[in-house]
CSV table of N, CA and C and ligand atoms in Angstrom, one decimal:
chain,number,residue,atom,x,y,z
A,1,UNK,N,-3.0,-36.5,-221.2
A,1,UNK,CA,-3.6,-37.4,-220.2
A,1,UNK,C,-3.2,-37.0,-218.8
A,2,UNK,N,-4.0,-37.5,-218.0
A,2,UNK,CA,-4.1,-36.7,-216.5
A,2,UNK,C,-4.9,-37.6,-215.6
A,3,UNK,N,-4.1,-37.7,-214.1
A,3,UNK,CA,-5.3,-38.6,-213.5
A,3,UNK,C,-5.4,-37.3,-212.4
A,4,UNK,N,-5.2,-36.1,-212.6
A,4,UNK,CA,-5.5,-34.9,-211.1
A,4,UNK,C,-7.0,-35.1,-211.3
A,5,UNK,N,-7.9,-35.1,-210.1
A,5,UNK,CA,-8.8,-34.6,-210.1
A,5,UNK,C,-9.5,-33.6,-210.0
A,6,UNK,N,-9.8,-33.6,-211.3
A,6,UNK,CA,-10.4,-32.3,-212.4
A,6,UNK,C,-12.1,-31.9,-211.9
A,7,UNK,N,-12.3,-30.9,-211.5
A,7,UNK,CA,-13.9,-30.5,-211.3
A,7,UNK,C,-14.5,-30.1,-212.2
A,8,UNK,N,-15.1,-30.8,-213.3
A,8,UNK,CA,-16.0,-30.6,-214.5
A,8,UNK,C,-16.7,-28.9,-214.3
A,9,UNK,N,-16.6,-28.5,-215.3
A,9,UNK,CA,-17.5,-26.5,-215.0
A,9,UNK,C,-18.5,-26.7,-216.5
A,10,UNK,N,-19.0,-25.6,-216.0
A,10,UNK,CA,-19.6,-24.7,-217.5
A,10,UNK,C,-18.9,-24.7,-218.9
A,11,UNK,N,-18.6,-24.7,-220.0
A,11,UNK,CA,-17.7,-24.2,-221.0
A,11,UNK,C,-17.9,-22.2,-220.9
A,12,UNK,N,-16.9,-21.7,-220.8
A,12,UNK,CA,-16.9,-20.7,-221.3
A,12,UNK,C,-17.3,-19.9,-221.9
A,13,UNK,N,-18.4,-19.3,-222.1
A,13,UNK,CA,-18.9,-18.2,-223.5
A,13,UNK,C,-18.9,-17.4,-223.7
A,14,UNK,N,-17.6,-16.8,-224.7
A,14,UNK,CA,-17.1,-15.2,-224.8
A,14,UNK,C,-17.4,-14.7,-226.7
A,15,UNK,N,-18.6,-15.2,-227.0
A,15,UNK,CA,-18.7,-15.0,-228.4
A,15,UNK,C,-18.2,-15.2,-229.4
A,16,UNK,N,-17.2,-16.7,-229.2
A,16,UNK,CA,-16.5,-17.3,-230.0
A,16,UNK,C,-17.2,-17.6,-231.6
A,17,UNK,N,-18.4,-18.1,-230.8
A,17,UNK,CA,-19.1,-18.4,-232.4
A,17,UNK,C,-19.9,-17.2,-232.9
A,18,UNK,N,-20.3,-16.5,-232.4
A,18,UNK,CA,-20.7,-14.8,-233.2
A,18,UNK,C,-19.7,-14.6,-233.8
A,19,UNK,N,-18.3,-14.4,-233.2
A,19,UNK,CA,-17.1,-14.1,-233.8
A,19,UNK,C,-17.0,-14.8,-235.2
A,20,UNK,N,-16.8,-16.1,-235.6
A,20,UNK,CA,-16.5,-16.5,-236.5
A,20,UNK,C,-18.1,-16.6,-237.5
A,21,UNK,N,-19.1,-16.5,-237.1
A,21,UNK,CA,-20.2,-16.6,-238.2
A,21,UNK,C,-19.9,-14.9,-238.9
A,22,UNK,N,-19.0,-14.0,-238.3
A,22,UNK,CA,-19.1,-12.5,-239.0
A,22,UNK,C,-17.9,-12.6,-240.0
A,23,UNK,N,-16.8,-13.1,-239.0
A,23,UNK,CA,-15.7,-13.6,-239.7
A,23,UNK,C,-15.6,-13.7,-241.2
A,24,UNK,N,-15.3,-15.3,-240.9
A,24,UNK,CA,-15.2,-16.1,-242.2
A,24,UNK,C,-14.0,-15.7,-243.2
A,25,UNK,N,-12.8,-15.6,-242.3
A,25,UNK,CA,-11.3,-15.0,-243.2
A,25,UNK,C,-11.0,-16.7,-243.4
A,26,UNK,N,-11.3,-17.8,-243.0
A,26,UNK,CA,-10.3,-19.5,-243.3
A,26,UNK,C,-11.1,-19.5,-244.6
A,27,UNK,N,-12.5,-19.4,-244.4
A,27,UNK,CA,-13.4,-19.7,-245.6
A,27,UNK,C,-12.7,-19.1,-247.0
A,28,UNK,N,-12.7,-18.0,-246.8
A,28,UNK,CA,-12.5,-17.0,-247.9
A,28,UNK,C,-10.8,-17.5,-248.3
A,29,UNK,N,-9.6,-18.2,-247.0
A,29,UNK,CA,-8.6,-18.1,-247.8
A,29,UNK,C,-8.1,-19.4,-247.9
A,30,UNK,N,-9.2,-20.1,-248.0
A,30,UNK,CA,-9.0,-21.8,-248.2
A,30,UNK,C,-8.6,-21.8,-249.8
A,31,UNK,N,-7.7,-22.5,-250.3
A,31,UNK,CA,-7.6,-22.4,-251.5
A,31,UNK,C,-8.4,-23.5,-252.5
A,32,UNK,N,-8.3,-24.5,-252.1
A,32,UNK,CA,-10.3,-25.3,-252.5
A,32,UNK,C,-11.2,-25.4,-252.0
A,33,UNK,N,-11.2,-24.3,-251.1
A,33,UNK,CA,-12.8,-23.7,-251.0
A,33,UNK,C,-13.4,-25.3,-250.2
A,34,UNK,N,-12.8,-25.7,-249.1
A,34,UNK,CA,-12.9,-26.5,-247.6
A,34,UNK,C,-13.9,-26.1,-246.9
A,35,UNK,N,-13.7,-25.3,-246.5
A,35,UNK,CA,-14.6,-24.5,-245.2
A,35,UNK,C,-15.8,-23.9,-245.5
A,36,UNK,N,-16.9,-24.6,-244.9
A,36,UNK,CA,-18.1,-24.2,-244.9
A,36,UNK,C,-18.5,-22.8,-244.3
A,37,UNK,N,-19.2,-21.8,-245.0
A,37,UNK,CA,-19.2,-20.8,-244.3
A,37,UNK,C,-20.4,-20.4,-243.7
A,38,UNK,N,-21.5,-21.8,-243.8
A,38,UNK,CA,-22.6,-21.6,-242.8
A,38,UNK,C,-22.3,-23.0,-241.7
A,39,UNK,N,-22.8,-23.5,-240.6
A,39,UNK,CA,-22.6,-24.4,-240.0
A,39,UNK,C,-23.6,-25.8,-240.5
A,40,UNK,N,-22.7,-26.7,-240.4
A,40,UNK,CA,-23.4,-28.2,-240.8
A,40,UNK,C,-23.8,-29.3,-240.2
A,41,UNK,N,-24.9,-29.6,-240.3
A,41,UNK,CA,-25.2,-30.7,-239.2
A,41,UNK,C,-24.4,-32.1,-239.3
A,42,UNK,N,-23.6,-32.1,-238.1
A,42,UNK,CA,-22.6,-33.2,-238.3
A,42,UNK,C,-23.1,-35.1,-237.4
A,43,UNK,N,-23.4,-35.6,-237.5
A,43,UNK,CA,-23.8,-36.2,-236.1
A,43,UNK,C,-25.0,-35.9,-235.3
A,44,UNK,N,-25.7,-35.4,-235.9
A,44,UNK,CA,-26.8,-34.8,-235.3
A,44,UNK,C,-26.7,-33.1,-234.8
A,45,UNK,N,-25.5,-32.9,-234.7
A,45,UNK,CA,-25.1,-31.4,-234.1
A,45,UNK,C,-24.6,-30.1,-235.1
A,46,UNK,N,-25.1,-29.3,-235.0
A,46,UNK,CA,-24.9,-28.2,-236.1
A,46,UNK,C,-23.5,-27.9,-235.8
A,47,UNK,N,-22.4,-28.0,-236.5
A,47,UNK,CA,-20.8,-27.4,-236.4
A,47,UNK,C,-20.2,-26.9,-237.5
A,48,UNK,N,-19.3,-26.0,-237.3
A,48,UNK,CA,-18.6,-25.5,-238.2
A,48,UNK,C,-17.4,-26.6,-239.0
A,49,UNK,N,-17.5,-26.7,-240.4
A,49,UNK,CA,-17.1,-27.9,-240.9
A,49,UNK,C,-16.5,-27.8,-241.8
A,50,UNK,N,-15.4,-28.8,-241.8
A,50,UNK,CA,-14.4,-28.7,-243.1
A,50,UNK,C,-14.6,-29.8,-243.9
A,51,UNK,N,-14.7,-29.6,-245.3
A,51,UNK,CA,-14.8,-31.0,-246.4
A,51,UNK,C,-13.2,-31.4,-246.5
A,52,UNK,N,-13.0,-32.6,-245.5
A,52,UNK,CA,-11.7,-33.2,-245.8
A,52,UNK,C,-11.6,-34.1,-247.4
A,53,UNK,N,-12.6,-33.9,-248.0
A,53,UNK,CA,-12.2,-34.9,-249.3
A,53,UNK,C,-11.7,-33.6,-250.1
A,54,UNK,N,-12.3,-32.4,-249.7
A,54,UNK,CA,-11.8,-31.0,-250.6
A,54,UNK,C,-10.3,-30.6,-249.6
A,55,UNK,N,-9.7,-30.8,-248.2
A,55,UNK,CA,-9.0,-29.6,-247.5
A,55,UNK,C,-7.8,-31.3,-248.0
A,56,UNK,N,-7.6,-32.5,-247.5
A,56,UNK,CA,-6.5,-33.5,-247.6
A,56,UNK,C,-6.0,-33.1,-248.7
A,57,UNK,N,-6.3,-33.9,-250.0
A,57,UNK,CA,-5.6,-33.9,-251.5
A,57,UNK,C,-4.8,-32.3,-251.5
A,58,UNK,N,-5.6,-31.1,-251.1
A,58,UNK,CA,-4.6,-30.5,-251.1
A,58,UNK,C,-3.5,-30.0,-250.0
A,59,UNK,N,-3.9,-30.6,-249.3
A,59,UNK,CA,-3.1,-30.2,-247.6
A,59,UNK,C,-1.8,-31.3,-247.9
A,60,UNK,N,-2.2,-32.7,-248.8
A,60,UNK,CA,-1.2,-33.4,-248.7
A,60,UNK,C,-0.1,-32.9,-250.0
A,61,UNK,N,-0.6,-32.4,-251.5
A,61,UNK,CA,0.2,-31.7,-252.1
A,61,UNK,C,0.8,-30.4,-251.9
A,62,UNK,N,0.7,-30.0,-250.9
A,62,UNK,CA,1.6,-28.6,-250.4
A,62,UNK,C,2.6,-28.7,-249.3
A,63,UNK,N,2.2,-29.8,-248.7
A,63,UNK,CA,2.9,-30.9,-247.9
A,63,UNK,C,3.0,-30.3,-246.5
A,64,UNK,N,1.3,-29.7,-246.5
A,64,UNK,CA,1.0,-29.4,-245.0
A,64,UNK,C,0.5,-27.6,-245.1
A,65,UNK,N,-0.8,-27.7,-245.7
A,65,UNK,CA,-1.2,-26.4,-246.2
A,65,UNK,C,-1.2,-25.1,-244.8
A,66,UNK,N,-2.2,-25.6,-244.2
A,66,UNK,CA,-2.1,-24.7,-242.4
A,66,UNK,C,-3.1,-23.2,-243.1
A,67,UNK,N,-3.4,-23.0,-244.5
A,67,UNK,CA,-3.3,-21.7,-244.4
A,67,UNK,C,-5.0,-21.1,-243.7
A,68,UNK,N,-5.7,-21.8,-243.4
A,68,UNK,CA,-6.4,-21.1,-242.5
A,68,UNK,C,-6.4,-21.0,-241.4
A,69,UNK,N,-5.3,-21.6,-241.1
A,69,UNK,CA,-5.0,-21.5,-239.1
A,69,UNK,C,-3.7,-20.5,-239.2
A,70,UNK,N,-3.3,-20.1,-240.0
A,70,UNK,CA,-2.2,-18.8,-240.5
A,70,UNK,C,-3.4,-17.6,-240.4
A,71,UNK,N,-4.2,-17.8,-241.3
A,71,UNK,CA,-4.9,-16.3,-241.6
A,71,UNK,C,-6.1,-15.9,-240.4
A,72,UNK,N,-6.9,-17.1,-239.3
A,72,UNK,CA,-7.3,-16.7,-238.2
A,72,UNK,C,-6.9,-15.8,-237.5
A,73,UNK,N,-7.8,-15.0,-236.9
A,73,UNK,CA,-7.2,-13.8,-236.4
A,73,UNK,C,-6.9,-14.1,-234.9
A,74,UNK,N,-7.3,-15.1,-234.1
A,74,UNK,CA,-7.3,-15.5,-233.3
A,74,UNK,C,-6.1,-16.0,-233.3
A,75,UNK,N,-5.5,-16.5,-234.4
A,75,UNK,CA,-4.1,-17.2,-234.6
A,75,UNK,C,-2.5,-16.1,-234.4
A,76,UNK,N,-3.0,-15.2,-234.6
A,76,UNK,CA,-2.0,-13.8,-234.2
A,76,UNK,C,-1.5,-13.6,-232.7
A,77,UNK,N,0.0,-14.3,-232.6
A,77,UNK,CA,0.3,-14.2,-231.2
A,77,UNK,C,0.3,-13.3,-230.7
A,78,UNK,N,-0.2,-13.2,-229.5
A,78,UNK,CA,-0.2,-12.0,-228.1
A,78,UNK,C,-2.1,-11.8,-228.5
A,79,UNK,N,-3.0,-11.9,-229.5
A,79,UNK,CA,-4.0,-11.1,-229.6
A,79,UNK,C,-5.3,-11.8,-229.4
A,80,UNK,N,-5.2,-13.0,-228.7
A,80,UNK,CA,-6.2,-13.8,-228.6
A,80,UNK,C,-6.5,-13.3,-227.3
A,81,UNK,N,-6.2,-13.1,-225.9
A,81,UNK,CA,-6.3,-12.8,-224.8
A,81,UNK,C,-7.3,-11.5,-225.1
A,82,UNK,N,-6.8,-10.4,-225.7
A,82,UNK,CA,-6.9,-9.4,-226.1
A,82,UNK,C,-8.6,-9.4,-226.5
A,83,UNK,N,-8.5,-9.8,-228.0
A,83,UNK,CA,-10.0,-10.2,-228.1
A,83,UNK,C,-10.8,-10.8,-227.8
A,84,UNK,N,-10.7,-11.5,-226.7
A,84,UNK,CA,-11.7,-12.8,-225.8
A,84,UNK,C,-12.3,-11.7,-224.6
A,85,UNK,N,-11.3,-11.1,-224.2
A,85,UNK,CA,-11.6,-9.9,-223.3
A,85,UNK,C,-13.1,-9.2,-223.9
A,86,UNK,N,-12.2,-8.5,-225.0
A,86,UNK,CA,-13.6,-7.7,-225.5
A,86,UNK,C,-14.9,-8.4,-226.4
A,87,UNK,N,-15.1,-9.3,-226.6
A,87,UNK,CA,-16.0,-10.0,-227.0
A,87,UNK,C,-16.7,-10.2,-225.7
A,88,UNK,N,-16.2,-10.9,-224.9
A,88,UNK,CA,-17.0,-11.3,-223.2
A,88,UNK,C,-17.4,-10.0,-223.3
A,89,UNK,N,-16.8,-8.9,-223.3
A,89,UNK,CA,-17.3,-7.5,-222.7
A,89,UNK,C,-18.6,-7.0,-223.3
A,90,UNK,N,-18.3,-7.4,-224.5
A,90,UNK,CA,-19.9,-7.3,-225.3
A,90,UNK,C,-20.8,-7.7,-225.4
A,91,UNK,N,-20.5,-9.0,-224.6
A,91,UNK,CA,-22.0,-10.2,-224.2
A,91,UNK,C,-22.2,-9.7,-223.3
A,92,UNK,N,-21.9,-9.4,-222.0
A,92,UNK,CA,-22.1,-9.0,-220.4
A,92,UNK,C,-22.9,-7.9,-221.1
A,93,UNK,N,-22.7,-6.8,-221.6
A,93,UNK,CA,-23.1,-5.5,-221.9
A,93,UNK,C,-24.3,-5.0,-223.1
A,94,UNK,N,-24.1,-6.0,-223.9
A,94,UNK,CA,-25.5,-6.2,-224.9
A,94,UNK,C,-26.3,-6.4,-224.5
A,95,UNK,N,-27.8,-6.0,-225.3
A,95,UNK,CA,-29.3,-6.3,-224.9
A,95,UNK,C,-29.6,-7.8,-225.3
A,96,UNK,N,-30.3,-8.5,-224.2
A,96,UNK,CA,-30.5,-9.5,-224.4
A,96,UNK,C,-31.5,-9.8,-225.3
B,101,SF4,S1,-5.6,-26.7,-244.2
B,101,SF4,FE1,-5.6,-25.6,-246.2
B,101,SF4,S2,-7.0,-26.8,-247.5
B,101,SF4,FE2,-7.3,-27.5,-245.4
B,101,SF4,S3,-9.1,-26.3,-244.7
B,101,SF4,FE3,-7.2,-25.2,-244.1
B,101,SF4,S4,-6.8,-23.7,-245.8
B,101,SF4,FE4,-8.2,-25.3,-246.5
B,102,SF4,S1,-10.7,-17.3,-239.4
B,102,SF4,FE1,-10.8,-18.0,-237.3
B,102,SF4,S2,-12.2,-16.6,-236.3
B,102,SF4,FE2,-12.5,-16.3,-238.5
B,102,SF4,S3,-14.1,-17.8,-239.0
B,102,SF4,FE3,-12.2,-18.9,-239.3
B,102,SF4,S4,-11.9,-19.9,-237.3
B,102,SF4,FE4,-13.5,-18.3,-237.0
């Protein structure tokens, strides 16, 4: 929480979501199979989605699973900077 005043922008787009539609390493290492690995219309809005009736029961028997925010590659310290870089670089530089 914050009362600075903040100047609302653009969101950022460095191919986060191309990134993970090629991806799909949470999907693959979900151990009951949670994670949708096409996007789902949630609320009216297409998003990438987790079945909490499949990820809870077992997130709460392991007593705190994490393992697809472990196996994200994005999740590897020091390498997020790294690859945001070169994803941007490949949007600016691709045919539209
Ligand atoms: S926390 Fe575990 S069970 Fe839940 S979505 Fe991630 S890998 Fe799957
Ligand atoms: S592992 Fe990370 S980058 Fe890969 S699909 Fe899942 S959230 Fe996206």
């Amino acid at each position: 929480m914050t009362d600075l005043p903040l100047i609302p922008d653009a969101p950022q787009r460095f191919g986060a979501d191309d990134f993970c539609t090629r991806c799909r390493v949470c999907t693959d290492a979900c151990p009951p199979d949670a994670i949708f690995d096409v996007k789902q219309l949630v609320r009216g809005k297409e998003k990438w989605y987790v079945d909490f009736d499949k990820c809870i029961p077992y997130f709460n028997e392991t007593y705190g699973c994490g393992i697809c925010i472990a196996a994200c590659p994005w999740s590897t310290p020091g390498r997020a900077p790294k690859m945001a870089e070169t994803w941007s670089r490949r949007m600016t530089t691709s045919p539209s």
